[in-house]
Short mmCIF file of C-alpha atoms in Angstrom, two decimals:
data_model
loop_
_atom_site.label_atom_id
_atom_site.label_comp_id
_atom_site.label_asym_id
_atom_site.label_seq_id
_atom_site.Cartn_x
_atom_site.Cartn_y
_atom_site.Cartn_z
CA MET H 11 19.31 -11.11 -1.89
CA CYS H 12 21.50 -8.67 -4.57
CA CYS H 13 23.23 -6.34 -2.27
CA VAL H 14 24.35 -3.23 -4.44
CA GLU H 15 22.98 -0.34 -2.87
CA LYS H 16 25.09 0.47 0.41
CA GLY H 17 29.01 0.24 1.15
CA TYR H 18 30.70 -3.38 1.64
CA ASN H 19 30.69 -3.34 5.84
CA ASP H 20 26.50 -2.12 5.41
CA CYS H 21 26.27 -5.35 3.10
CA MET H 22 28.06 -7.58 5.42
CA ASN H 23 25.31 -6.26 8.52
CA LYS H 24 23.00 -8.61 5.96
CA SER H 25 22.39 -11.79 6.96
CA ARG H 26 21.04 -13.30 3.67
CA VAL H 27 23.77 -11.63 1.22
CA THR H 28 23.80 -14.10 -1.68
CA LYS H 29 25.70 -11.66 -4.14
CA PHE H 30 27.70 -8.24 -4.92
CA GLY H 31 26.89 -6.48 -8.08
CA GLU H 32 28.44 -3.49 -9.35
CA ASN H 33 25.82 -0.48 -9.55
CA TRP H 34 25.49 0.59 -13.23
CA LYS H 35 23.42 3.64 -14.68
CA VAL H 36 19.84 3.17 -15.97
CA ARG H 37 17.54 5.60 -18.35
CA ARG H 38 13.44 5.92 -18.84
CA LEU H 39 12.47 4.51 -21.72
CA THR H 40 7.49 6.72 -22.22
CA THR H 41 -7.26 10.09 -25.83
CA HIS H 42 -7.99 8.48 -28.13
CA THR H 43 -6.16 4.77 -26.73
CA PRO H 44 -9.11 3.27 -24.95
CA GLU H 45 -11.13 3.40 -28.14
CA PHE H 46 -8.49 1.94 -30.22
CA LEU H 47 -8.28 -1.10 -28.23
CA GLY H 48 -11.73 -1.27 -27.79
CA LEU H 49 -12.14 -1.12 -23.82
CA PRO H 50 -15.14 1.00 -23.41
CA THR H 51 -17.37 -1.51 -25.67
CA ASP H 52 -15.64 -4.52 -25.18
CA VAL H 53 -13.56 -4.94 -21.63
CA TRP H 54 -14.45 -2.45 -19.37
CA PRO H 55 -18.38 -3.42 -19.96
CA THR H 56 -17.58 -6.83 -18.81
CA GLY H 57 -16.22 -5.77 -14.93
CA GLY H 58 -19.17 -3.37 -14.21
CA GLY H 59 -17.82 -0.62 -16.86
CA TRP H 60 -14.97 2.15 -16.11
CA GLU H 61 -16.01 3.04 -12.61
CA ARG H 62 -14.64 -0.34 -12.10
CA ALA H 63 -12.23 -0.73 -14.21
CA GLY H 64 -8.66 -1.60 -12.12
CA GLU H 65 -10.57 -1.60 -8.70
CA ASP H 66 -8.86 -3.00 -5.88
CA ILE H 67 -5.50 -2.74 -8.24
CA VAL H 68 -2.31 -1.25 -7.15
CA ILE H 69 -0.22 -0.44 -9.97
CA GLY H 70 3.79 0.48 -9.02
CA PHE H 71 5.68 3.25 -11.04
CA VAL H 72 8.97 2.65 -10.80
CA ASP H 73 10.10 5.77 -12.38
CA SER H 74 10.46 9.83 -12.11
CA GLY H 75 8.16 10.43 -9.62
CA ILE H 76 4.49 12.47 -10.09
CA TYR H 77 2.55 15.37 -10.15
CA PRO H 78 -0.26 14.69 -7.55
CA HIS H 79 -1.89 18.05 -8.29
CA HIS H 80 -2.61 16.95 -11.84
CA PRO H 81 -7.11 15.83 -11.95
CA SER H 82 -5.72 12.71 -13.49
CA PHE H 83 -4.87 11.97 -9.61
CA ALA H 84 -7.57 13.41 -7.63
CA SER H 85 -9.41 11.50 -5.44
CA HIS H 86 -12.56 10.84 -7.15
CA HIS H 87 -15.56 11.89 -5.12
CA ARG H 88 -18.40 10.93 -6.94
CA LEU H 89 -17.17 7.41 -6.60
CA PRO H 90 -14.86 7.27 -3.39
CA TYR H 91 -12.37 4.53 -3.03
CA GLY H 92 -12.57 1.78 -0.54
CA PRO H 93 -9.88 0.54 2.06
CA LEU H 94 -6.53 -1.56 0.87
CA PRO H 95 -5.68 -3.75 3.22
CA HIS H 96 -3.77 -5.90 1.09
CA TYR H 97 -1.49 -2.81 0.39
CA LYS H 98 0.61 -1.73 3.17
CA GLY H 99 2.84 1.58 1.41
CA LYS H 100 4.19 4.60 2.98
CA CYS H 101 3.69 8.18 1.86
CA GLU H 102 6.00 10.15 2.16
CA GLU H 103 5.40 14.30 2.54
CA ASP H 104 6.56 17.14 0.51
CA PRO H 105 9.20 18.64 2.34
CA HIS H 106 8.13 22.73 1.73
CA THR H 107 4.25 21.80 2.11
CA LYS H 108 4.81 19.36 4.97
CA LYS H 109 1.49 17.85 2.62
CA SER H 110 1.39 13.85 2.01
CA PHE H 111 1.80 13.18 -1.41
CA CYS H 112 -0.84 10.63 -1.16
CA ASN H 113 -5.18 10.63 -1.54
CA ARG H 114 -7.76 7.95 -2.09
CA LYS H 115 -6.15 7.66 -5.79
CA ILE H 116 -2.59 7.48 -5.05
CA VAL H 117 -1.70 5.24 -2.26
CA GLY H 118 2.10 5.00 -1.41
CA ALA H 119 5.07 7.74 -2.11
CA GLN H 120 8.40 7.68 -1.97
CA HIS H 121 11.96 8.24 -3.57
CA PHE H 122 14.83 6.41 -3.49
CA ALA H 123 18.72 7.98 -4.13
CA GLU H 124 20.94 6.34 -2.15
CA ALA H 125 22.81 5.51 -4.68
CA ALA H 126 22.60 8.31 -6.71
CA LYS H 127 23.68 10.07 -3.52
CA ALA H 128 27.01 7.60 -2.85
CA ALA H 129 27.83 8.52 -6.82
CA GLY H 130 27.86 12.21 -6.11
CA ALA H 131 25.22 12.67 -8.61
CA PHE H 132 21.94 13.74 -6.35
CA ASN H 133 20.91 17.54 -6.03
CA PRO H 134 18.67 17.60 -3.63
CA ASN H 135 17.56 21.71 -4.98
CA ILE H 136 17.08 19.94 -8.73
CA ASP H 137 16.18 16.58 -8.28
CA TYR H 138 14.10 16.78 -5.49
CA ALA H 139 14.08 14.75 -2.22
CA SER H 140 10.71 13.60 -2.71
CA PRO H 141 8.27 11.79 -4.94
CA MET H 142 7.56 14.82 -7.19
CA ASP H 143 8.06 14.42 -10.33
CA GLY H 144 10.49 16.83 -11.86
CA ASP H 145 10.87 15.06 -14.86
CA GLY H 146 7.46 14.84 -16.72
CA HIS H 147 7.78 11.18 -16.99
CA GLY H 148 6.56 9.46 -14.24
CA SER H 149 3.40 11.36 -14.14
CA HIS H 150 3.11 10.64 -18.07
CA THR H 151 2.96 6.49 -17.50
CA ALA H 152 0.77 6.73 -14.18
CA ALA H 153 -1.83 8.47 -15.85
CA ILE H 154 -1.47 5.86 -18.78
CA ALA H 155 -1.92 3.14 -16.72
CA ALA H 156 -4.21 4.45 -14.05
CA GLY H 157 -5.34 8.09 -14.59
CA ASN H 158 -9.26 8.91 -14.02
CA ASN H 159 -11.54 8.74 -16.60
CA GLY H 160 -12.76 11.44 -18.65
CA ILE H 161 -10.36 14.10 -17.61
CA PRO H 162 -10.55 17.13 -20.18
CA LEU H 163 -7.65 17.80 -22.47
CA ARG H 164 -6.50 21.38 -22.91
CA MET H 165 -3.70 23.11 -24.18
CA HIS H 166 -3.56 26.89 -25.42
CA GLY H 167 -7.20 27.56 -25.08
CA TYR H 168 -8.02 24.38 -27.45
CA GLU H 169 -9.47 21.17 -26.36
CA PHE H 170 -8.29 18.23 -27.32
CA GLY H 171 -10.90 15.82 -25.95
CA ASN H 172 -10.94 13.99 -22.47
CA ALA H 173 -7.95 11.41 -21.07
CA SER H 174 -8.58 8.30 -19.39
CA GLY H 175 -5.81 5.75 -18.01
CA MET H 176 -6.49 2.06 -19.50
CA ALA H 177 -7.82 0.91 -15.43
CA PRO H 178 -8.85 4.43 -14.48
CA ARG H 179 -9.96 2.84 -10.98
CA ALA H 180 -6.74 1.29 -10.08
CA ARG H 181 -4.32 2.72 -7.29
CA ILE H 182 -0.93 4.67 -7.81
CA ALA H 183 2.29 3.52 -5.90
CA VAL H 184 4.96 5.55 -6.92
CA TYR H 185 8.45 4.87 -6.25
CA LYS H 186 10.80 7.72 -7.41
CA ALA H 187 13.87 6.45 -8.67
CA LEU H 188 14.65 8.53 -11.73
CA TYR H 189 15.79 11.90 -12.12
CA ARG H 190 15.83 14.29 -14.75
CA LEU H 191 19.68 15.41 -15.19
CA PHE H 192 20.90 12.03 -14.91
CA GLY H 193 18.43 9.07 -14.80
CA GLY H 194 19.09 6.78 -12.24
CA PHE H 195 21.45 4.26 -10.90
CA VAL H 196 20.04 -0.08 -11.04
CA ALA H 197 20.54 -0.15 -7.02
CA ASP H 198 18.39 2.84 -6.17
CA VAL H 199 15.81 0.88 -8.91
CA VAL H 200 16.33 -2.72 -7.01
CA ALA H 201 15.48 -1.18 -3.82
CA ALA H 202 12.19 0.45 -5.17
CA ILE H 203 11.36 -2.62 -6.62
CA ASP H 204 12.12 -4.43 -3.68
CA GLN H 205 9.95 -1.77 -1.68
CA ALA H 206 7.13 -2.51 -4.06
CA VAL H 207 6.87 -5.93 -3.34
CA HIS H 208 6.98 -5.74 0.44
CA ASP H 209 4.12 -3.09 -0.17
CA GLY H 210 1.64 -5.46 -1.58
CA VAL H 211 1.32 -4.38 -5.36
CA ASP H 212 -0.07 -6.65 -7.76
CA ILE H 213 1.59 -4.91 -11.02
CA LEU H 214 5.00 -2.83 -12.17
CA SER H 215 5.03 -0.82 -14.41
CA LEU H 216 9.12 -0.29 -15.24
CA SER H 217 9.83 1.96 -18.42
CA VAL H 218 13.21 1.86 -17.26
CA GLY H 219 16.08 -0.03 -18.09
CA PRO H 220 20.04 0.12 -19.26
CA ASN H 221 21.80 1.90 -21.79
CA SER H 222 23.09 -1.66 -23.16
CA PRO H 223 23.20 -5.11 -22.27
CA PRO H 224 25.22 -5.44 -18.59
CA THR H 225 29.09 -6.06 -18.57
CA THR H 226 29.40 -7.45 -15.67
CA THR H 227 27.56 -11.11 -16.15
CA LYS H 228 27.84 -13.55 -18.60
CA THR H 229 24.21 -13.62 -19.46
CA THR H 230 22.11 -10.80 -19.48
CA PHE H 231 19.41 -11.65 -17.55
CA LEU H 232 21.15 -12.58 -14.72
CA ASN H 233 22.25 -9.36 -13.16
CA SER H 234 20.56 -7.30 -9.86
CA PHE H 235 18.12 -5.83 -11.75
CA ASP H 236 16.80 -8.99 -13.45
CA ALA H 237 17.04 -10.99 -10.52
CA THR H 238 15.09 -9.05 -8.71
CA LEU H 239 12.46 -8.51 -11.22
CA LEU H 240 12.15 -12.79 -10.77
CA GLY H 241 11.95 -12.24 -7.30
CA ALA H 242 9.06 -10.15 -7.56
CA VAL H 243 7.01 -12.40 -10.39
CA LYS H 244 7.84 -15.41 -7.98
CA ALA H 245 6.08 -12.92 -5.12
CA GLY H 246 3.25 -13.00 -7.30
CA VAL H 247 3.67 -9.38 -8.98
CA PHE H 248 2.94 -8.49 -12.72
CA VAL H 249 5.69 -7.32 -14.05
CA ALA H 250 5.64 -5.21 -17.59
CA GLN H 251 8.50 -3.84 -19.06
CA ALA H 252 9.36 -1.09 -21.66
CA ALA H 253 11.20 -2.94 -24.87
CA GLY H 254 13.23 0.07 -24.96
CA ASN H 255 14.12 3.37 -27.39
CA GLY H 256 16.62 1.96 -29.25
CA GLY H 257 14.37 1.65 -32.89
CA PRO H 258 14.91 0.74 -35.68
CA PHE H 259 17.98 -1.03 -35.20
CA PRO H 260 18.33 -4.18 -34.63
CA LYS H 261 18.93 -5.76 -31.02
CA THR H 262 18.56 -2.56 -29.45
CA LEU H 263 16.27 -4.66 -26.53
CA VAL H 264 16.96 -3.51 -23.09
CA SER H 265 14.18 -5.87 -21.47
CA TYR H 266 15.73 -9.32 -21.32
CA SER H 267 13.92 -11.04 -18.62
CA PRO H 268 11.94 -14.45 -19.52
CA TRP H 269 9.98 -13.98 -16.79
CA ILE H 270 8.59 -10.78 -17.37
CA MET H 271 6.41 -9.13 -19.89
CA THR H 272 7.91 -7.02 -22.49
CA VAL H 273 6.16 -4.51 -24.23
CA ALA H 274 6.87 -2.85 -27.39
CA ALA H 275 5.54 0.51 -28.56
CA ALA H 276 3.36 1.07 -31.53
CA ILE H 277 1.83 3.46 -33.36
CA ASP H 278 -2.02 3.86 -33.12
CA ASP H 279 -4.33 5.02 -35.82
CA ARG H 280 -4.95 8.52 -34.81
CA ARG H 281 -2.60 11.56 -37.16
CA TYR H 282 -2.72 15.15 -37.17
CA LYS H 283 -2.23 16.38 -40.27
CA ASN H 284 -2.05 19.58 -41.70
CA HIS H 285 -1.41 21.45 -45.06
CA LEU H 286 -0.16 24.13 -46.57
CA THR H 287 -1.31 26.09 -49.52
CA LEU H 288 0.92 27.87 -51.94
CA GLY H 289 0.16 31.01 -53.80
CA ASN H 290 0.49 29.12 -56.89
CA GLY H 291 -2.66 26.82 -55.97
CA LYS H 292 -0.46 23.81 -54.85
CA MET H 293 -0.57 22.09 -51.45
CA LEU H 294 1.80 20.57 -49.37
CA ALA H 295 0.84 17.63 -46.66
CA GLY H 296 2.26 18.27 -43.46
CA MET H 297 1.71 18.07 -39.45
CA GLY H 298 0.91 20.30 -37.03
CA LEU H 299 -1.42 20.56 -33.80
CA SER H 300 -2.14 24.14 -34.56
CA PRO H 301 -4.96 26.50 -35.65
CA SER H 302 -5.06 27.81 -39.37
CA THR H 303 -4.43 31.01 -40.76
CA ARG H 304 -7.58 33.61 -41.56
CA PRO H 305 -9.47 31.60 -43.86
CA HIS H 306 -9.54 32.66 -47.52
CA LYS H 307 -6.71 34.96 -47.43
CA LYS H 308 -2.47 34.31 -48.43
CA TYR H 309 0.05 35.76 -46.63
CA THR H 310 3.77 36.55 -47.75
CA LEU H 311 6.12 34.24 -46.63
CA VAL H 312 9.63 35.56 -45.53
CA SER H 313 12.82 33.04 -45.02
CA ALA H 314 14.25 33.36 -41.56
CA ASN H 315 17.73 34.14 -43.33
CA ASP H 316 16.41 36.99 -45.61
CA VAL H 317 14.73 38.80 -42.46
CA LEU H 318 17.88 39.35 -40.38
CA LEU H 319 19.10 42.60 -38.56
CA ASP H 320 22.06 43.77 -40.55
CA SER H 321 23.84 43.78 -36.87
CA SER H 322 22.92 40.53 -35.73
CA VAL H 323 25.91 38.36 -35.61
CA SER H 324 24.76 34.98 -33.70
CA LYS H 325 26.78 31.66 -32.85
CA TYR H 326 23.29 30.39 -32.81
CA ASN H 327 21.53 28.37 -36.15
CA PRO H 328 19.21 31.61 -37.28
CA SER H 329 17.38 29.43 -39.26
CA ASP H 330 15.96 27.62 -36.11
CA CYS H 331 13.94 30.36 -35.44
CA GLN H 332 15.30 30.24 -31.49
CA ARG H 333 16.05 33.90 -31.44
CA PRO H 334 13.41 36.87 -32.11
CA GLU H 335 16.14 39.41 -31.15
CA VAL H 336 18.33 38.77 -34.45
CA PHE H 337 15.48 39.60 -36.92
CA ASN H 338 13.64 42.22 -38.07
CA LYS H 339 10.47 42.62 -36.97
CA LYS H 340 9.27 44.89 -39.26
CA LEU H 341 9.93 42.48 -42.39
CA VAL H 342 8.37 39.90 -40.43
CA GLU H 343 5.34 41.46 -39.05
CA GLY H 344 1.99 39.58 -40.49
CA LYS H 345 3.70 37.74 -42.66
CA ILE H 346 4.68 33.45 -42.30
CA LEU H 347 8.01 33.08 -40.87
CA LEU H 348 9.78 29.85 -43.08
CA CYS H 349 12.16 28.07 -40.48
CA GLY H 350 14.58 25.68 -41.24
CA TYR H 351 14.41 22.22 -39.28
CA SER H 352 17.85 21.70 -38.51
CA PHE H 353 19.88 18.81 -36.27
CA ASN H 354 19.34 21.00 -32.99
CA PHE H 355 15.97 19.87 -33.16
CA VAL H 356 16.33 16.16 -33.50
CA VAL H 357 19.20 16.36 -30.30
CA GLY H 358 17.15 19.12 -28.51
CA ALA H 359 19.14 22.15 -28.85
CA ALA H 360 16.10 23.95 -30.69
CA SER H 361 12.44 23.45 -30.36
CA ILE H 362 9.11 24.11 -31.90
CA LYS H 363 8.45 26.05 -28.48
CA LYS H 364 10.88 28.51 -29.19
CA VAL H 365 9.92 28.84 -32.76
CA VAL H 366 6.34 29.46 -31.26
CA ALA H 367 7.38 31.97 -28.80
CA THR H 368 9.77 33.95 -31.29
CA VAL H 369 6.31 34.02 -34.11
CA LYS H 370 4.61 35.80 -30.92
CA HIS H 371 7.23 38.16 -30.28
CA LEU H 372 7.65 39.39 -34.60
CA GLY H 373 4.14 39.09 -34.34
CA ALA H 374 4.16 37.02 -37.41
CA ALA H 375 0.70 35.23 -38.73
CA GLY H 376 2.60 31.90 -38.24
CA PHE H 377 5.16 29.17 -39.16
CA ILE H 378 6.56 27.09 -41.38
CA LEU H 379 9.00 24.19 -40.53
CA VAL H 380 10.58 22.49 -43.35
CA VAL H 381 12.72 19.30 -43.25
CA GLU H 382 15.31 19.19 -46.05
CA ASN H 383 17.62 16.07 -44.58
CA VAL H 384 16.77 13.15 -42.66
CA SER H 385 18.55 11.18 -40.41
CA PRO H 386 17.95 7.76 -39.88
CA GLY H 387 16.00 6.79 -36.98
CA THR H 388 14.43 10.44 -36.91
CA LYS H 389 11.03 10.85 -35.85
CA PHE H 390 8.55 14.21 -35.90
CA ASP H 391 6.10 14.67 -34.08
CA PRO H 392 2.94 17.38 -33.51
CA VAL H 393 3.19 19.50 -30.87
CA PRO H 394 0.45 22.07 -29.78
CA SER H 395 0.70 25.50 -30.83
CA ALA H 396 -1.04 28.41 -30.31
CA VAL H 397 -0.27 30.18 -33.40
CA PRO H 398 -0.62 28.67 -37.30
CA GLY H 399 1.93 26.34 -37.72
CA ILE H 400 3.36 23.64 -39.87
CA LEU H 401 6.32 21.23 -40.16
CA ILE H 402 6.87 19.25 -43.55
CA THR H 403 8.56 16.65 -42.94
CA ASP H 404 8.99 14.88 -46.63
CA VAL H 405 11.45 16.35 -48.10
CA SER H 406 10.60 16.44 -51.80
CA LYS H 407 7.82 18.84 -50.73
CA SER H 408 10.36 20.88 -48.51
CA MET H 409 12.19 21.24 -51.78
CA ASP H 410 8.72 22.16 -53.71
CA LEU H 411 8.23 24.94 -51.23
CA ILE H 412 12.20 26.34 -51.45
CA ASP H 413 12.02 26.57 -55.27
CA TYR H 414 8.33 27.90 -55.15
CA TYR H 415 9.96 30.54 -52.89
CA ASN H 416 13.35 31.35 -54.67
CA VAL H 417 11.62 31.90 -58.00
CA SER H 418 9.00 34.04 -56.49
CA THR H 419 11.45 36.47 -54.64
CA SER H 420 13.32 38.91 -56.15
CA ARG H 421 16.92 39.46 -55.30
CA ASP H 422 19.04 42.37 -55.92
CA TRP H 423 22.92 41.47 -57.44
CA THR H 424 24.01 40.50 -53.90
CA GLY H 425 21.28 38.67 -53.04
CA ARG H 426 19.35 41.22 -50.74
CA VAL H 427 15.55 40.58 -51.06
CA LYS H 428 14.03 43.61 -53.09
CA SER H 429 10.50 42.03 -52.80
CA PHE H 430 8.60 38.98 -50.84
CA ASN H 431 5.97 37.70 -53.37
CA ALA H 432 5.68 34.14 -52.28
CA GLN H 433 2.57 33.52 -50.98
CA GLY H 434 0.60 30.74 -48.76
CA SER H 435 -1.92 29.86 -45.94
CA ILE H 436 -2.01 27.19 -43.10
CA GLY H 437 -4.48 25.07 -42.37
CA ASP H 438 -6.41 23.55 -39.58
CA GLY H 439 -4.30 20.51 -37.79
CA LEU H 440 -6.50 20.88 -34.40
CA ALA H 441 -8.71 18.05 -35.52
CA PRO H 442 -7.18 14.28 -35.57
CA VAL H 443 -7.30 12.03 -38.70
CA LEU H 444 -8.52 8.20 -37.86
CA HIS H 445 -7.03 5.44 -40.31
CA LYS H 446 -8.76 2.08 -40.22
CA SER H 447 -5.28 0.58 -39.80
CA SER H 448 -4.05 -1.87 -37.58
CA PRO H 449 -1.23 -1.33 -35.28
CA GLN H 450 2.29 -0.13 -36.52
CA VAL H 451 5.52 -0.40 -34.57
CA ALA H 452 6.71 2.85 -33.77
CA LEU H 453 10.24 3.84 -35.21
CA PHE H 454 11.75 4.11 -31.52
CA SER H 455 9.99 1.24 -30.38
CA ALA H 456 13.64 -1.26 -29.80
CA ARG H 457 13.98 -4.32 -31.71
CA GLY H 458 14.99 -7.62 -31.21
CA PRO H 459 16.44 -10.56 -31.12
CA ASN H 460 17.40 -10.64 -27.73
CA THR H 461 20.90 -10.69 -26.88
CA LYS H 462 22.28 -12.84 -23.93
CA ASP H 463 25.33 -11.27 -22.99
CA PHE H 464 27.31 -8.06 -24.09
CA SER H 465 28.66 -9.62 -27.27
CA PHE H 466 25.11 -9.21 -28.47
CA GLN H 467 24.92 -12.76 -29.18
CA ASP H 468 21.38 -14.10 -30.06
CA ALA H 469 19.43 -15.67 -27.33
CA ASP H 470 17.18 -18.75 -27.68
CA LEU H 471 14.13 -16.27 -26.45
CA LEU H 472 11.88 -14.03 -28.34
CA LYS H 473 11.31 -10.44 -27.24
CA PRO H 474 9.04 -7.93 -26.95
CA ASP H 475 6.19 -10.23 -25.94
CA ILE H 476 3.76 -7.81 -26.94
CA LEU H 477 2.76 -4.39 -28.39
CA ALA H 478 0.90 -1.63 -27.36
CA PRO H 479 0.31 2.22 -28.40
CA GLY H 480 3.44 3.60 -27.04
CA TYR H 481 3.36 6.99 -29.37
CA LEU H 482 1.49 10.59 -29.17
CA ILE H 483 -0.59 9.63 -26.12
CA TRP H 484 -2.27 12.17 -24.60
CA ALA H 485 -1.62 12.08 -20.77
CA ALA H 486 -0.76 13.91 -17.84
CA TRP H 487 2.66 15.77 -17.39
CA CYS H 488 3.54 18.20 -14.52
CA PRO H 489 4.80 22.22 -15.12
CA ASN H 490 8.30 21.18 -14.25
CA GLY H 491 9.16 18.50 -16.15
CA THR H 492 11.77 18.98 -18.71
CA ASP H 493 11.78 15.65 -20.36
CA GLU H 494 10.10 17.29 -23.23
CA ALA H 495 11.41 20.59 -24.38
CA ASN H 496 7.66 21.72 -25.98
CA TYR H 497 6.25 21.12 -22.95
CA VAL H 498 8.27 23.14 -20.20
CA GLY H 499 6.10 24.70 -17.90
CA LYS H 500 2.61 22.96 -19.35
#
């Protein structure tokens, strides 16, 4: 065994220690998908339909925990689960409610934080000293793989269909080793994997990996983490690991082992498109999971920088539309607010959720986010919104909108607006558009070639192994999750 979890003296008491390894940090790697993959028509029927897809299989998730109250993880009363004699995992209790994290669907729930505690990174008040998911990532990945079938998707009062895991009858075993503020430590991940194998999981799902090739070994896959995966495979466990999120740049792969399945992320054939119709009749394409403005009505457009309060002095970028108190409500109410999609959105300092809150507070009819500059590797995600809104991602279309606004807006010699004359309306972006297209590699998905050492020399091994949908997947979340700012509290 590789002893990377505890101190030297404790390791010396282990009778089968074969190697010491330096501890290092790791990070997280996260409706229509079953149909896109052909599961309902081509795969599930061969095993008795979705009602038996994954029956008696235990999938172990080494991730950020689970939110057990989500309906994706509820025990199925119409089709009750039978016993699982081959699985021996245990279930921790919630320290606050004293209730078990397990039911017939969730059959194991444990957390691992010894290395995090030793490093002084673990705070039980923030990180939950239990399998409770404080991030959202673990619940999301568990539901994608093994969540219940036919779970209604509702956001802001709108229906987005029904969700299903790929193997909806599989059981879930939770091994929490990742935490929302600092990620995790390889010693805790290794301990979780060892425990999962010992407990008898059939499959290990790993959306976790290092930040870069390990510096402690001459070869990328001869470290404690990958050696542990080899042990899991030799024990008969199928191991799938995410390729990583470092794309589109080459040699960003962080899944090195020859003995496991490395999975790249793909975009499926579903898109959430929307459009903005200007007062001059021009239509601009964009994206947005939002309702439309009132049909057959044009609304006045006002730029965020033109409707600031005279007394507003802010260290924040007002065009991000994150703080309603800096705007003149009388000038914004009933109009469409024009905001800028700055780099703050890319790094997480700004969110569409806060734009929506600003619009609601000011009584605006909707919002437009325009992208004026695009950095390499930037991806744009449609975010569900309770108010009409659209994100214009094409820089040329953004320039068309800005030109129209400037030409239509009357100003005095100081540049102050005398009258807002630009108009527009936002279309309905709630319904997906399906393209008959093959899967495409997601922009963020890590690329090969695989590397054999820290100097990034090419390895004689092709990776990733397979491609699977991994972008814009509707699945479970947890209300206390912080992995995605736009979904905090949802």
